[in-house]
Short mmCIF file of C-alpha atoms in Angstrom, two decimals:
data_model
loop_
_atom_site.label_atom_id
_atom_site.label_comp_id
_atom_site.label_asym_id
_atom_site.label_seq_id
_atom_site.Cartn_x
_atom_site.Cartn_y
_atom_site.Cartn_z
CA MET A 17 43.47 11.10 -56.02
CA LEU A 18 41.02 14.01 -55.82
CA LYS A 19 40.83 15.82 -52.48
CA LEU A 20 37.57 17.52 -51.48
CA PRO A 21 36.27 19.14 -48.30
CA GLY A 22 33.94 16.98 -46.24
CA LEU A 23 30.43 17.28 -47.68
CA ILE A 24 27.40 18.54 -45.73
CA ASP A 25 24.01 16.92 -46.31
CA PRO A 26 21.36 19.38 -45.11
CA HIS A 27 18.50 16.88 -45.46
CA ALA A 28 18.73 13.37 -43.98
CA HIS A 29 16.17 11.16 -42.25
CA VAL A 30 17.83 9.10 -39.54
CA ARG A 31 14.61 7.33 -38.38
CA GLU A 32 15.60 7.46 -34.71
CA PRO A 33 13.62 7.57 -32.48
CA GLY A 34 10.85 5.17 -33.36
CA GLN A 35 11.76 3.37 -36.58
CA THR A 36 15.23 1.98 -36.13
CA HIS A 37 14.40 -1.10 -38.19
CA LYS A 38 14.87 1.26 -41.17
CA GLU A 39 17.94 3.19 -39.96
CA ASP A 40 19.43 4.76 -36.83
CA TRP A 41 22.15 7.27 -35.96
CA ASP A 42 24.80 4.55 -36.23
CA THR A 43 23.93 3.23 -39.68
CA ALA A 44 22.98 6.63 -41.13
CA THR A 45 26.30 8.19 -40.15
CA GLN A 46 28.24 5.16 -41.39
CA SER A 47 26.45 5.66 -44.71
CA ALA A 48 27.35 9.34 -44.62
CA LEU A 49 31.06 8.71 -44.12
CA ALA A 50 31.11 6.03 -46.82
CA GLY A 51 29.65 8.67 -49.15
CA GLY A 52 32.13 11.41 -48.23
CA VAL A 53 29.59 13.27 -46.07
CA THR A 54 31.07 14.49 -42.79
CA MET A 55 28.04 16.41 -41.46
CA ILE A 56 24.32 15.65 -41.68
CA LEU A 57 21.29 17.70 -40.64
CA ALA A 58 18.61 15.29 -39.41
CA MET A 59 14.92 15.77 -40.14
CA PRO A 60 12.28 15.78 -37.36
CA ASN A 61 9.49 13.53 -38.72
CA THR A 62 10.40 10.63 -36.46
CA LYS A 63 8.11 8.73 -34.06
CA PRO A 64 7.52 10.73 -31.95
CA PRO A 65 8.30 13.86 -33.98
CA ILE A 66 11.04 16.18 -32.71
CA PHE A 67 9.08 19.27 -31.64
CA ASP A 68 9.86 20.13 -27.98
CA HIS A 69 12.50 19.88 -25.23
CA SER A 70 11.98 16.22 -24.41
CA THR A 71 11.90 14.92 -27.98
CA LEU A 72 14.91 17.03 -28.99
CA ASP A 73 16.81 15.66 -26.00
CA MET A 74 15.78 12.14 -27.00
CA ALA A 75 17.13 12.52 -30.53
CA LEU A 76 20.33 14.28 -29.47
CA GLY A 77 20.93 11.72 -26.74
CA ALA A 78 20.83 8.91 -29.28
CA ALA A 79 23.05 10.87 -31.64
CA LYS A 80 25.62 11.55 -28.92
CA GLN A 81 25.91 7.81 -28.25
CA LYS A 82 25.86 6.56 -31.84
CA ALA A 83 26.77 9.21 -34.45
CA ARG A 84 30.06 8.66 -36.27
CA CYS A 85 30.02 11.94 -38.24
CA ASP A 86 29.05 15.46 -37.15
CA TYR A 87 25.39 16.44 -37.02
CA ALA A 88 22.58 18.77 -36.03
CA GLN A 89 18.90 17.99 -35.48
CA PHE A 90 15.94 19.89 -36.95
CA LEU A 91 12.84 20.80 -34.97
CA GLY A 92 9.42 20.19 -36.50
CA ALA A 93 6.86 22.97 -36.70
CA GLY A 94 3.58 21.87 -35.15
CA PRO A 95 0.22 23.60 -34.75
CA ASP A 96 0.99 24.92 -31.26
CA ASN A 97 4.75 24.82 -30.60
CA ALA A 98 5.94 28.15 -32.06
CA ASP A 99 7.13 29.51 -28.70
CA ILE A 100 8.85 26.27 -27.71
CA ALA A 101 10.56 25.90 -31.11
CA ALA A 102 11.82 29.50 -30.99
CA SER A 103 13.25 28.95 -27.51
CA LEU A 104 15.19 25.90 -28.77
CA ALA A 105 16.47 27.47 -31.98
CA ASP A 106 20.12 27.70 -30.93
CA GLN A 107 20.14 23.96 -30.19
CA ALA A 108 18.61 22.91 -33.52
CA ALA A 109 19.69 22.83 -37.15
CA GLY A 110 16.63 24.91 -38.04
CA LEU A 111 12.86 24.67 -38.17
CA LYS A 112 11.23 22.28 -40.65
CA MET A 113 7.70 23.02 -41.83
CA TYR A 114 5.80 20.33 -43.72
CA LEU A 115 3.26 22.06 -45.95
CA ASN A 116 2.57 19.12 -48.28
CA SER A 117 1.87 15.42 -48.01
CA THR A 118 4.86 13.59 -46.58
CA PHE A 119 5.91 10.68 -44.40
CA GLY A 120 4.98 11.34 -40.76
CA GLU A 121 2.64 13.45 -38.67
CA LEU A 122 3.86 17.03 -39.02
CA ARG A 123 1.85 18.44 -41.95
CA LEU A 124 0.48 21.96 -41.44
CA ASP A 125 -2.55 22.37 -43.69
CA ASN A 126 -3.70 25.80 -42.55
CA MET A 127 -1.73 28.98 -43.29
CA THR A 128 -2.78 30.47 -39.97
CA LEU A 129 -0.59 27.77 -38.39
CA TRP A 130 2.43 29.03 -40.33
CA GLN A 131 2.22 32.62 -39.08
CA PRO A 132 3.43 32.22 -35.48
CA HIS A 133 6.47 30.26 -36.65
CA PHE A 134 7.42 32.93 -39.20
CA GLU A 135 6.90 35.60 -36.55
CA LYS A 136 8.85 33.98 -33.74
CA TYR A 137 11.61 31.73 -35.09
CA PRO A 138 14.97 33.58 -34.91
CA LYS A 139 16.02 34.93 -38.30
CA GLN A 140 19.64 33.78 -38.05
CA TYR A 141 18.39 30.21 -38.45
CA PRO A 142 16.45 29.17 -41.52
CA ILE A 143 12.94 27.88 -41.80
CA VAL A 144 13.02 24.93 -44.19
CA LEU A 145 9.86 24.22 -46.16
CA HIS A 146 8.68 20.92 -47.55
CA SER A 147 6.46 22.69 -50.04
CA GLU A 148 5.53 21.94 -53.62
CA SER A 149 4.25 24.07 -56.49
CA ARG A 150 1.61 26.54 -55.24
CA THR A 151 2.31 25.76 -51.60
CA MET A 152 5.92 26.71 -52.28
CA ALA A 153 4.73 30.00 -53.77
CA ALA A 154 2.76 30.66 -50.59
CA GLY A 155 5.85 29.92 -48.51
CA ILE A 156 7.88 32.40 -50.54
CA LEU A 157 5.15 34.98 -50.01
CA PHE A 158 5.50 34.44 -46.24
CA ALA A 159 9.27 34.96 -46.56
CA ALA A 160 8.61 38.29 -48.27
CA ILE A 161 5.95 39.39 -45.76
CA TYR A 162 8.05 38.54 -42.72
CA ASP A 163 11.38 39.53 -44.32
CA ARG A 164 13.11 36.37 -43.21
CA PRO A 165 15.03 33.60 -44.98
CA VAL A 166 13.37 30.40 -46.10
CA HIS A 167 15.01 27.36 -47.62
CA ILE A 168 12.95 25.24 -50.01
CA ALA A 169 13.65 21.52 -49.66
CA HIS A 170 14.03 19.13 -52.60
CA ILE A 171 12.69 21.15 -55.53
CA SER A 172 11.64 19.01 -58.48
CA LEU A 173 9.58 21.05 -60.96
CA LYS A 174 10.27 23.58 -63.71
CA GLU A 175 7.71 25.96 -62.24
CA GLU A 176 9.44 25.79 -58.85
CA VAL A 177 12.95 26.60 -60.02
CA LEU A 178 11.66 29.45 -62.23
CA LEU A 179 9.66 30.96 -59.37
CA ILE A 180 12.64 30.75 -57.02
CA LYS A 181 14.76 32.45 -59.70
CA ALA A 182 12.23 35.28 -59.94
CA ALA A 183 11.99 35.57 -56.15
CA LYS A 184 15.77 35.87 -55.84
CA GLU A 185 15.84 38.51 -58.57
CA HIS A 186 13.35 40.53 -56.50
CA GLY A 187 15.46 40.27 -53.35
CA ILE A 188 13.34 37.77 -51.46
CA LYS A 189 15.45 35.74 -49.03
CA VAL A 190 14.92 32.28 -50.50
CA THR A 191 17.36 29.45 -51.07
CA CYS A 192 16.76 25.92 -52.30
CA GLU A 193 18.19 22.43 -52.68
CA VAL A 194 17.88 19.62 -55.20
CA CYS A 195 18.36 15.87 -54.78
CA PRO A 196 20.19 13.60 -57.24
CA HIS A 197 17.06 11.53 -57.79
CA HIS A 198 15.19 14.60 -59.04
CA LEU A 199 18.09 15.38 -61.39
CA LEU A 200 18.53 11.85 -62.72
CA LEU A 201 15.23 9.94 -62.52
CA THR A 202 11.92 10.67 -64.21
CA SER A 203 8.36 9.44 -63.90
CA PRO A 204 6.80 7.29 -65.06
CA LEU A 205 9.55 4.70 -65.01
CA PRO A 206 8.88 1.76 -67.36
CA ALA A 207 7.51 -1.06 -65.19
CA GLY A 208 10.23 -3.25 -63.77
CA GLU A 209 13.16 -1.36 -65.28
CA GLY A 210 16.20 -2.50 -63.31
CA LEU A 211 14.19 -2.91 -60.13
CA GLY A 212 12.01 -6.01 -60.52
CA VAL A 213 8.24 -6.29 -60.76
CA ARG A 214 7.57 -3.98 -57.80
CA ALA A 215 9.42 -1.03 -59.34
CA ASN A 216 6.53 1.38 -58.92
CA GLY A 217 6.49 1.08 -55.11
CA ARG A 218 10.22 1.46 -54.98
CA MET A 219 9.98 4.67 -56.97
CA GLU A 220 7.54 6.30 -54.52
CA VAL A 221 9.10 9.49 -53.21
CA ARG A 222 7.94 12.97 -52.12
CA PRO A 223 8.09 15.17 -54.04
CA ARG A 224 7.27 12.66 -56.75
CA LEU A 225 9.64 12.10 -59.64
CA ALA A 226 8.80 14.59 -62.38
CA THR A 227 8.90 14.75 -66.19
CA GLN A 228 11.94 15.04 -68.43
CA LYS A 229 11.00 18.69 -69.05
CA ASP A 230 11.17 19.34 -65.31
CA VAL A 231 14.52 17.56 -65.02
CA ASP A 232 15.90 19.54 -67.95
CA ALA A 233 14.75 22.80 -66.34
CA LEU A 234 16.61 21.95 -63.12
CA TRP A 235 19.84 21.35 -65.05
CA GLN A 236 19.34 24.51 -67.11
CA ASN A 237 18.91 26.59 -63.94
CA MET A 238 21.66 25.04 -61.84
CA ASP A 239 22.88 28.54 -60.92
CA VAL A 240 19.56 29.11 -59.10
CA ILE A 241 20.01 25.98 -56.95
CA ASP A 242 22.00 26.61 -53.77
CA CYS A 243 22.56 23.12 -52.36
CA PHE A 244 22.70 19.45 -53.19
CA ALA A 245 20.88 17.32 -50.62
CA THR A 246 20.05 13.63 -50.45
CA ASP A 247 16.71 13.57 -48.62
CA HIS A 248 18.09 10.23 -47.38
CA ALA A 249 14.81 8.55 -46.43
CA PRO A 250 15.30 4.82 -45.87
CA HIS A 251 12.49 2.26 -45.79
CA THR A 252 12.89 -1.50 -45.95
CA LEU A 253 12.27 -3.41 -49.16
CA ALA A 254 9.31 -5.16 -47.54
CA GLU A 255 7.76 -1.75 -46.90
CA LYS A 256 8.54 -0.43 -50.38
CA ASP A 257 7.13 -3.56 -52.01
CA SER A 258 3.94 -3.50 -49.92
CA GLU A 259 0.46 -2.47 -51.07
CA ASN A 260 0.96 0.96 -49.46
CA PRO A 261 4.64 1.82 -50.04
CA PRO A 262 5.99 4.74 -47.98
CA PRO A 263 7.76 7.49 -49.95
CA GLY A 264 11.52 7.88 -49.80
CA PHE A 265 14.90 6.70 -51.05
CA PRO A 266 18.25 6.12 -49.33
CA GLY A 267 20.84 8.51 -50.75
CA LEU A 268 23.84 9.27 -48.54
CA GLU A 269 26.21 6.78 -50.17
CA THR A 270 25.28 7.61 -53.76
CA LEU A 271 25.35 11.43 -53.57
CA LEU A 272 29.02 12.03 -54.31
CA PRO A 273 29.52 9.22 -56.89
CA LEU A 274 26.51 10.48 -58.85
CA LEU A 275 27.70 14.10 -58.69
CA LEU A 276 31.24 13.12 -59.72
CA THR A 277 29.83 11.15 -62.64
CA ALA A 278 27.94 14.30 -63.70
CA VAL A 279 31.29 16.13 -63.56
CA ASN A 280 32.83 13.44 -65.76
CA ASP A 281 29.91 13.88 -68.18
CA GLY A 282 30.49 17.64 -68.33
CA ARG A 283 27.22 18.57 -66.59
CA LEU A 284 28.82 19.88 -63.38
CA THR A 285 32.22 21.06 -62.17
CA ILE A 286 34.12 20.13 -59.04
CA ASP A 287 33.58 23.70 -57.89
CA ASP A 288 29.80 23.17 -58.24
CA ILE A 289 30.04 20.27 -55.80
CA ILE A 290 32.12 22.29 -53.31
CA GLN A 291 29.86 25.34 -53.53
CA LYS A 292 26.57 23.41 -53.25
CA SER A 293 27.65 20.71 -50.80
CA VAL A 294 29.99 22.66 -48.49
CA ILE A 295 30.07 26.46 -48.88
CA ALA A 296 26.36 27.20 -49.35
CA PRO A 297 25.02 24.78 -46.69
CA ARG A 298 27.48 26.24 -44.20
CA ARG A 299 26.28 29.76 -44.97
CA ILE A 300 22.54 29.03 -45.16
CA PHE A 301 22.37 26.97 -41.97
CA ASN A 302 24.96 28.97 -40.02
CA LEU A 303 27.22 25.95 -39.55
CA PRO A 304 30.80 25.88 -38.25
CA GLU A 305 33.74 24.83 -40.37
CA GLN A 306 35.13 21.35 -39.77
CA PRO A 307 38.89 21.71 -39.23
CA GLU A 308 41.26 19.08 -40.65
CA THR A 309 38.42 17.42 -42.54
CA TRP A 310 38.60 16.17 -46.12
CA VAL A 311 37.62 13.41 -48.53
CA GLU A 312 39.96 11.56 -50.90
CA VAL A 313 38.35 10.20 -54.06
CA GLU A 314 39.71 7.79 -56.66
CA GLU A 315 38.68 10.05 -59.50
CA ASP A 316 39.04 7.47 -62.29
CA ALA A 317 37.54 4.46 -60.47
CA GLU A 318 34.58 3.10 -62.43
CA TYR A 319 32.12 0.71 -60.79
CA GLU A 320 28.47 -0.23 -60.39
CA ILE A 321 26.39 0.97 -57.45
CA LYS A 322 25.34 -2.07 -55.39
CA ALA A 323 23.12 -1.97 -52.31
CA SER A 324 24.88 -5.08 -51.01
CA GLU A 325 28.02 -2.98 -50.51
CA GLN A 326 26.32 -0.11 -48.66
CA PHE A 327 26.02 0.61 -44.95
CA THR A 328 22.41 1.76 -44.86
CA ARG A 329 20.15 -0.61 -42.97
CA CYS A 330 17.38 -0.47 -45.58
CA GLY A 331 19.32 -2.68 -48.01
CA TRP A 332 18.42 -1.19 -51.39
CA THR A 333 18.97 1.82 -53.66
CA PRO A 334 17.04 3.25 -56.63
CA PHE A 335 20.41 3.49 -58.39
CA GLU A 336 21.16 -0.25 -58.24
CA GLY A 337 23.41 -1.19 -61.16
CA TRP A 338 24.14 2.40 -62.23
CA LYS A 339 27.68 2.82 -63.56
CA VAL A 340 29.48 5.69 -61.84
CA LYS A 341 32.96 7.19 -61.91
CA GLY A 342 34.58 8.34 -58.67
CA ARG A 343 34.95 6.21 -55.53
CA VAL A 344 35.36 7.53 -51.98
CA ALA A 345 38.65 6.05 -50.78
CA ARG A 346 39.35 7.86 -47.52
CA VAL A 347 37.64 10.35 -45.21
CA VAL A 348 39.41 12.35 -42.50
CA LEU A 349 37.18 14.03 -39.92
CA ARG A 350 38.71 16.53 -37.50
CA GLY A 351 42.16 15.02 -38.03
CA ARG A 352 41.03 11.41 -37.49
CA GLU A 353 40.76 8.79 -40.19
CA ALA A 354 37.02 8.06 -40.26
CA PHE A 355 36.70 5.90 -43.41
CA LYS A 356 39.21 4.07 -45.55
CA ASP A 357 38.99 1.49 -48.33
CA GLY A 358 35.42 0.47 -47.67
CA LYS A 359 35.64 0.41 -43.87
CA VAL A 360 34.18 2.88 -41.38
CA LEU A 361 36.87 3.59 -38.79
CA ALA A 362 35.17 6.31 -36.72
CA GLU A 363 33.64 4.76 -33.62
CA LYS A 364 30.14 5.34 -32.29
CA GLY A 365 29.91 8.71 -30.58
CA PHE A 366 32.80 10.30 -32.49
CA GLY A 367 30.39 12.61 -34.27
CA ARG A 368 29.83 16.03 -32.70
CA ASN A 369 26.68 18.08 -32.33
CA VAL A 370 27.69 21.23 -34.24
CA ARG A 371 25.21 23.35 -32.28
CA VAL A 372 27.14 22.75 -29.06
CA LYS A 373 29.84 25.38 -28.73
#
């Protein structure tokens, strides 16, 4: 039995408030525990978005009632909420800025809208950018101009990881994360491969899946990548199979099995997982340690990933049928058994808001 610290996922979409038919704080945190994740940082592109006192209170109120693992909630950067967001910084996981096309209503198209956030948001908390390619380069320029840390969400391209490498070498305060789907899946996927006739809709995600050259570049520059993150973004199958499929994959329950399989294949080490899923997220997001918290994994257990066995409400996974090695057997959170042998034992409300001292 392999023993690991509880993992931190710095990028999860809980879908509450507003879209609880996809997921809510209860099902998302059950999924987290089943995947060996004991803390999630929730994204703000809900309905309504989390961007002021009342919406933050709404999200945290739901979390306090329902969350089964520990958590913090991001604020969304809007066109006119820089002062409000800065005043709420110590209650939030960080500030999320959407600079590219995404799911929701928070995109900031004009660079003049970025400036007040970079000027005013406290530097001890990161600004997280959903930014791709040239927009990412502009975000890194802002980090240099304002001498403050930025964290680049879900990088996917060769040009992105190489630019981040160069920025780090020049002392710019930039960190980044990568998702398993951008390390393991490529586009275009042959029609229907393992997913039925509507495979293309089910493979819609932002950033989009990239080429094999991009995937190879991410693996070759793993030392540049600070964190693993899921970008857990559940949508129902009916939505994914529709004429206008929303982008996003569920990912909380598959993160650790996929990473452990990469360890078995010699592509990662156990220390890589600990550094990028525990140590670095804690440092980058200024998060507290979780005392008496660990995950026990059946290291040699081999099995197929099946959505029918998962806790996420959305009911599917892009990794359906993938053979993996390493099964989460038991999770202890703050001295309490939270998951064991396929059952979530932590009750609703056991999760703590890590921004409350």
